[in-house]
């Protein structure tokens, strides 16, 4: 008899070998069954490739980017009275170049005049290009222009006729921003008083009795020329 490790008892010498011989086949059977189950699960549910996971993640990020587009500094243009807007950069640059070349004035100064004109035109419900055309006809974009009748500045405002439109005593009609603001307000009032664009322009010029509407036709013609030149410049850009 030999000592075996079954419950710390003495057993016959051949018993242990017979027991091991029986246990090993059973263990092999269970091992084979376990391996078969793992193989079946692997075939039925193959693991997702790493590349597919990466592609899925990138696709999710791309769709998220589509849902949340990048916000750009876009400046809206409005012609509704009481609302302000600035001229779009592309149009501002092109129009500045057109006017600076035609009237031989500073590009930097012209750019600021156009910004102000655009804001005031939108604030008072006027076509910005109409206000710019009036400025062109009245002063050729000379901020210190003065007529024999006392009209001064870019819009040729006569201060003594429009004292109610100055917001402070220290304001001067020769200040470009003040001049454009008052000129836009006067033009708005005259268009309303005259009952239309043509009569309003004639009132602005003090020529309401001119049946030929020469001043109004001059302003509208200048507006058409500026728009045509602007279109050409933008198309070449």
CSV table of C-alpha atoms in Angstrom, one decimal:
chain,number,residue,atom,x,y,z
A,1,UNK,CA,0.0,0.0,0.0
A,2,UNK,CA,1.1,3.5,-0.7
A,3,UNK,CA,0.0,6.9,0.7
A,4,UNK,CA,-2.3,8.9,-1.6
A,5,UNK,CA,-3.7,12.4,-1.2
A,6,UNK,CA,-7.4,11.4,-1.1
A,7,UNK,CA,-8.9,12.7,2.1
A,8,UNK,CA,-5.5,12.0,3.8
A,9,UNK,CA,-6.3,8.3,4.0
A,10,UNK,CA,-4.3,5.2,3.1
A,11,UNK,CA,-5.6,3.5,0.0
A,12,UNK,CA,-4.5,0.6,-2.2
A,13,UNK,CA,-1.6,1.4,-4.5
A,14,UNK,CA,-3.5,0.8,-7.7
A,15,UNK,CA,-6.5,2.8,-6.6
A,16,UNK,CA,-4.9,6.2,-7.2
A,17,UNK,CA,-3.8,5.3,-10.7
A,18,UNK,CA,-7.2,3.9,-11.6
A,19,UNK,CA,-8.9,7.1,-10.3
A,20,UNK,CA,-6.5,9.3,-12.2
A,21,UNK,CA,-7.2,7.3,-15.3
A,22,UNK,CA,-10.9,7.9,-14.9
A,23,UNK,CA,-10.5,11.6,-14.0
A,24,UNK,CA,-8.3,12.5,-17.0
A,25,UNK,CA,-10.8,11.5,-19.7
A,26,UNK,CA,-13.6,13.4,-17.9
A,27,UNK,CA,-11.4,16.5,-17.7
A,28,UNK,CA,-10.6,16.2,-21.4
A,29,UNK,CA,-14.3,16.0,-22.3
A,30,UNK,CA,-15.1,19.1,-20.3
A,31,UNK,CA,-12.1,21.0,-21.7
A,32,UNK,CA,-13.2,20.1,-25.3
A,33,UNK,CA,-16.7,21.2,-24.5
A,34,UNK,CA,-15.5,24.6,-23.2
A,35,UNK,CA,-13.2,25.1,-26.2
A,36,UNK,CA,-16.1,24.4,-28.5
A,37,UNK,CA,-18.4,26.9,-26.7
A,38,UNK,CA,-15.7,29.6,-27.0
A,39,UNK,CA,-15.1,28.9,-30.7
A,40,UNK,CA,-18.9,29.0,-31.4
A,41,UNK,CA,-19.2,32.3,-29.6
A,42,UNK,CA,-16.2,33.7,-31.5
A,43,UNK,CA,-17.7,32.7,-34.8
A,44,UNK,CA,-21.2,33.9,-34.0
A,45,UNK,CA,-20.1,37.2,-32.5
A,46,UNK,CA,-16.7,38.2,-34.0
A,47,UNK,CA,-15.0,41.1,-32.3
A,48,UNK,CA,-15.2,44.5,-34.1
A,49,UNK,CA,-12.0,45.4,-35.9
A,50,UNK,CA,-10.1,48.4,-34.4
A,51,UNK,CA,-10.1,50.2,-37.8
A,52,UNK,CA,-13.9,49.9,-38.0
A,53,UNK,CA,-14.2,51.5,-34.5
A,54,UNK,CA,-11.9,54.3,-35.5
A,55,UNK,CA,-13.9,54.9,-38.7
A,56,UNK,CA,-17.2,54.9,-36.7
A,57,UNK,CA,-15.7,57.5,-34.3
A,58,UNK,CA,-14.5,59.7,-37.1
A,59,UNK,CA,-17.9,59.5,-38.8
A,60,UNK,CA,-19.6,60.5,-35.5
A,61,UNK,CA,-17.3,63.5,-35.2
A,62,UNK,CA,-18.0,64.5,-38.8
A,63,UNK,CA,-21.7,64.3,-38.3
A,64,UNK,CA,-21.4,66.4,-35.2
A,65,UNK,CA,-19.5,69.0,-37.2
A,66,UNK,CA,-22.3,69.1,-39.7
A,67,UNK,CA,-24.9,69.6,-37.0
A,68,UNK,CA,-22.8,72.4,-35.4
A,69,UNK,CA,-21.3,74.5,-38.2
A,70,UNK,CA,-18.6,76.9,-37.5
A,71,UNK,CA,-20.0,80.4,-36.7
A,72,UNK,CA,-18.6,83.1,-38.9
A,73,UNK,CA,-18.6,86.8,-38.4
A,74,UNK,CA,-21.4,87.5,-40.9
A,75,UNK,CA,-22.9,90.9,-40.9
A,76,UNK,CA,-26.6,91.0,-42.0
A,77,UNK,CA,-27.9,93.8,-44.2
A,78,UNK,CA,-31.3,95.2,-43.3
A,79,UNK,CA,-33.3,98.1,-44.9
A,80,UNK,CA,-36.0,98.1,-42.2
A,81,UNK,CA,-36.4,101.5,-40.6
A,82,UNK,CA,-35.0,101.7,-37.1
A,83,UNK,CA,-32.5,98.8,-37.6
A,84,UNK,CA,-28.8,99.3,-38.4
A,85,UNK,CA,-26.5,97.2,-40.5
A,86,UNK,CA,-23.1,97.5,-42.0
A,87,UNK,CA,-22.1,97.0,-45.6
A,88,UNK,CA,-20.7,93.5,-46.3
A,89,UNK,CA,-16.9,93.4,-46.4
A,90,UNK,CA,-16.7,92.4,-50.1
A,91,UNK,CA,-19.1,95.1,-51.2
A,92,UNK,CA,-17.5,97.7,-48.9
A,93,UNK,CA,-14.0,97.0,-50.3
A,94,UNK,CA,-15.1,97.1,-53.9
A,95,UNK,CA,-17.3,100.2,-53.5
A,96,UNK,CA,-14.5,102.0,-51.7
A,97,UNK,CA,-12.1,101.4,-54.6
A,98,UNK,CA,-14.6,102.5,-57.2
A,99,UNK,CA,-15.4,105.8,-55.4
A,100,UNK,CA,-11.7,106.5,-54.4
A,101,UNK,CA,-10.6,106.2,-58.0
A,102,UNK,CA,-13.5,108.1,-59.5
A,103,UNK,CA,-13.5,111.0,-57.1
A,104,UNK,CA,-9.8,110.9,-56.2
A,105,UNK,CA,-10.3,110.8,-52.5
A,106,UNK,CA,-8.6,108.9,-49.7
A,107,UNK,CA,-9.5,105.2,-49.6
A,108,UNK,CA,-9.4,105.1,-45.8
A,109,UNK,CA,-11.6,108.2,-45.4
A,110,UNK,CA,-14.0,106.9,-48.1
A,111,UNK,CA,-14.3,103.6,-46.3
A,112,UNK,CA,-15.5,105.3,-43.1
A,113,UNK,CA,-17.9,107.5,-45.0
A,114,UNK,CA,-19.5,104.5,-46.6
A,115,UNK,CA,-19.8,102.6,-43.3
A,116,UNK,CA,-21.6,105.6,-41.7
A,117,UNK,CA,-23.8,106.1,-44.8
A,118,UNK,CA,-24.8,102.4,-44.8
A,119,UNK,CA,-25.7,102.5,-41.1
A,120,UNK,CA,-27.7,105.7,-41.3
A,121,UNK,CA,-29.5,104.6,-44.5
A,122,UNK,CA,-30.6,101.4,-42.8
A,123,UNK,CA,-31.6,103.2,-39.7
A,124,UNK,CA,-33.9,105.5,-41.6
A,125,UNK,CA,-35.2,103.0,-44.1
A,126,UNK,CA,-33.4,104.4,-47.1
A,127,UNK,CA,-31.6,102.5,-49.9
A,128,UNK,CA,-27.9,102.8,-48.9
A,129,UNK,CA,-26.8,103.2,-52.5
A,130,UNK,CA,-29.3,106.1,-52.9
A,131,UNK,CA,-27.7,107.9,-49.9
A,132,UNK,CA,-24.2,107.3,-51.3
A,133,UNK,CA,-25.3,108.7,-54.7
A,134,UNK,CA,-26.7,111.8,-53.0
A,135,UNK,CA,-23.4,112.3,-51.3
A,136,UNK,CA,-21.5,111.9,-54.6
A,137,UNK,CA,-23.7,114.4,-56.4
A,138,UNK,CA,-23.7,116.9,-53.5
A,139,UNK,CA,-20.1,117.0,-52.5
A,140,UNK,CA,-18.1,114.5,-54.5
A,141,UNK,CA,-17.1,113.1,-51.1
A,142,UNK,CA,-15.4,116.3,-50.0
A,143,UNK,CA,-16.2,116.6,-46.2
A,144,UNK,CA,-15.4,120.3,-46.1
A,145,UNK,CA,-17.3,121.3,-49.2
A,146,UNK,CA,-19.5,124.5,-48.8
A,147,UNK,CA,-22.0,126.1,-51.1
A,148,UNK,CA,-22.8,129.8,-51.5
A,149,UNK,CA,-26.1,129.1,-49.8
A,150,UNK,CA,-24.4,127.8,-46.7
A,151,UNK,CA,-24.7,124.0,-47.3
A,152,UNK,CA,-21.8,122.2,-45.8
A,153,UNK,CA,-20.2,118.8,-45.7
A,154,UNK,CA,-20.7,115.5,-47.4
A,155,UNK,CA,-24.4,115.8,-47.6
A,156,UNK,CA,-24.5,119.6,-48.0
A,157,UNK,CA,-26.6,120.1,-45.0
A,158,UNK,CA,-27.7,123.7,-44.2
A,159,UNK,CA,-27.4,123.8,-40.4
A,160,UNK,CA,-29.7,126.8,-39.7
A,161,UNK,CA,-32.6,124.8,-41.3
A,162,UNK,CA,-32.1,121.7,-39.3
A,163,UNK,CA,-31.1,122.8,-35.8
A,164,UNK,CA,-33.6,120.3,-34.3
A,165,UNK,CA,-31.6,117.4,-35.7
A,166,UNK,CA,-28.4,118.1,-33.9
A,167,UNK,CA,-28.1,116.0,-30.8
A,168,UNK,CA,-25.8,118.3,-28.9
A,169,UNK,CA,-24.7,121.9,-29.0
A,170,UNK,CA,-21.1,121.1,-29.7
A,171,UNK,CA,-21.9,119.0,-32.8
A,172,UNK,CA,-20.7,120.5,-36.1
A,173,UNK,CA,-22.2,119.9,-39.6
A,174,UNK,CA,-18.7,119.5,-40.8
A,175,UNK,CA,-18.2,116.4,-38.8
A,176,UNK,CA,-18.7,113.5,-41.3
A,177,UNK,CA,-20.6,111.3,-39.0
A,178,UNK,CA,-22.9,114.1,-37.9
A,179,UNK,CA,-23.4,115.4,-41.5
A,180,UNK,CA,-24.3,112.0,-42.8
A,181,UNK,CA,-26.7,111.3,-40.0
A,182,UNK,CA,-28.6,114.6,-40.4
A,183,UNK,CA,-28.5,114.3,-44.2
A,184,UNK,CA,-30.1,110.8,-44.0
A,185,UNK,CA,-32.8,112.1,-41.7
A,186,UNK,CA,-33.6,115.1,-43.9
A,187,UNK,CA,-33.8,112.9,-47.0
A,188,UNK,CA,-36.1,110.5,-45.2
A,189,UNK,CA,-38.4,113.4,-44.2
A,190,UNK,CA,-38.5,114.9,-47.7
A,191,UNK,CA,-39.3,111.5,-49.3
A,192,UNK,CA,-42.2,111.2,-46.9
A,193,UNK,CA,-43.4,114.8,-47.3
A,194,UNK,CA,-43.1,114.6,-51.1
A,195,UNK,CA,-44.9,111.3,-51.3
A,196,UNK,CA,-42.2,109.5,-53.3
A,197,UNK,CA,-38.6,109.2,-54.2
A,198,UNK,CA,-38.5,111.7,-57.1
A,199,UNK,CA,-40.4,114.5,-55.2
A,200,UNK,CA,-38.3,113.8,-52.1
A,201,UNK,CA,-35.0,114.2,-54.0
A,202,UNK,CA,-36.3,117.4,-55.6
A,203,UNK,CA,-37.2,118.8,-52.1
A,204,UNK,CA,-33.7,117.9,-50.9
A,205,UNK,CA,-32.2,120.0,-53.6
A,206,UNK,CA,-34.6,122.8,-53.0
A,207,UNK,CA,-36.0,122.4,-56.6
A,208,UNK,CA,-39.5,121.0,-56.1
A,209,UNK,CA,-40.8,123.3,-58.9
A,210,UNK,CA,-38.4,121.8,-61.5
A,211,UNK,CA,-40.7,119.8,-63.7
A,212,UNK,CA,-37.8,118.1,-65.4
A,213,UNK,CA,-36.7,116.6,-62.1
A,214,UNK,CA,-33.1,117.2,-63.1
A,215,UNK,CA,-31.6,116.7,-59.7
A,216,UNK,CA,-33.5,113.5,-59.0
A,217,UNK,CA,-32.4,112.1,-62.4
A,218,UNK,CA,-28.8,113.0,-61.7
A,219,UNK,CA,-28.8,111.2,-58.4
A,220,UNK,CA,-30.5,108.1,-59.8
A,221,UNK,CA,-28.1,108.1,-62.7
A,222,UNK,CA,-25.1,108.3,-60.4
A,223,UNK,CA,-26.6,105.4,-58.3
A,224,UNK,CA,-26.9,103.3,-61.5
A,225,UNK,CA,-23.3,104.0,-62.5
A,226,UNK,CA,-21.9,103.1,-59.1
A,227,UNK,CA,-23.9,99.9,-59.0
A,228,UNK,CA,-22.7,99.0,-62.5
A,229,UNK,CA,-19.0,99.7,-61.6
A,230,UNK,CA,-19.4,97.8,-58.4
A,231,UNK,CA,-20.8,94.7,-60.2
A,232,UNK,CA,-17.8,94.7,-62.6
A,233,UNK,CA,-15.3,94.9,-59.7
A,234,UNK,CA,-16.9,92.1,-57.8
A,235,UNK,CA,-17.2,89.9,-60.9
A,236,UNK,CA,-13.5,90.2,-61.5
A,237,UNK,CA,-12.5,89.4,-57.9
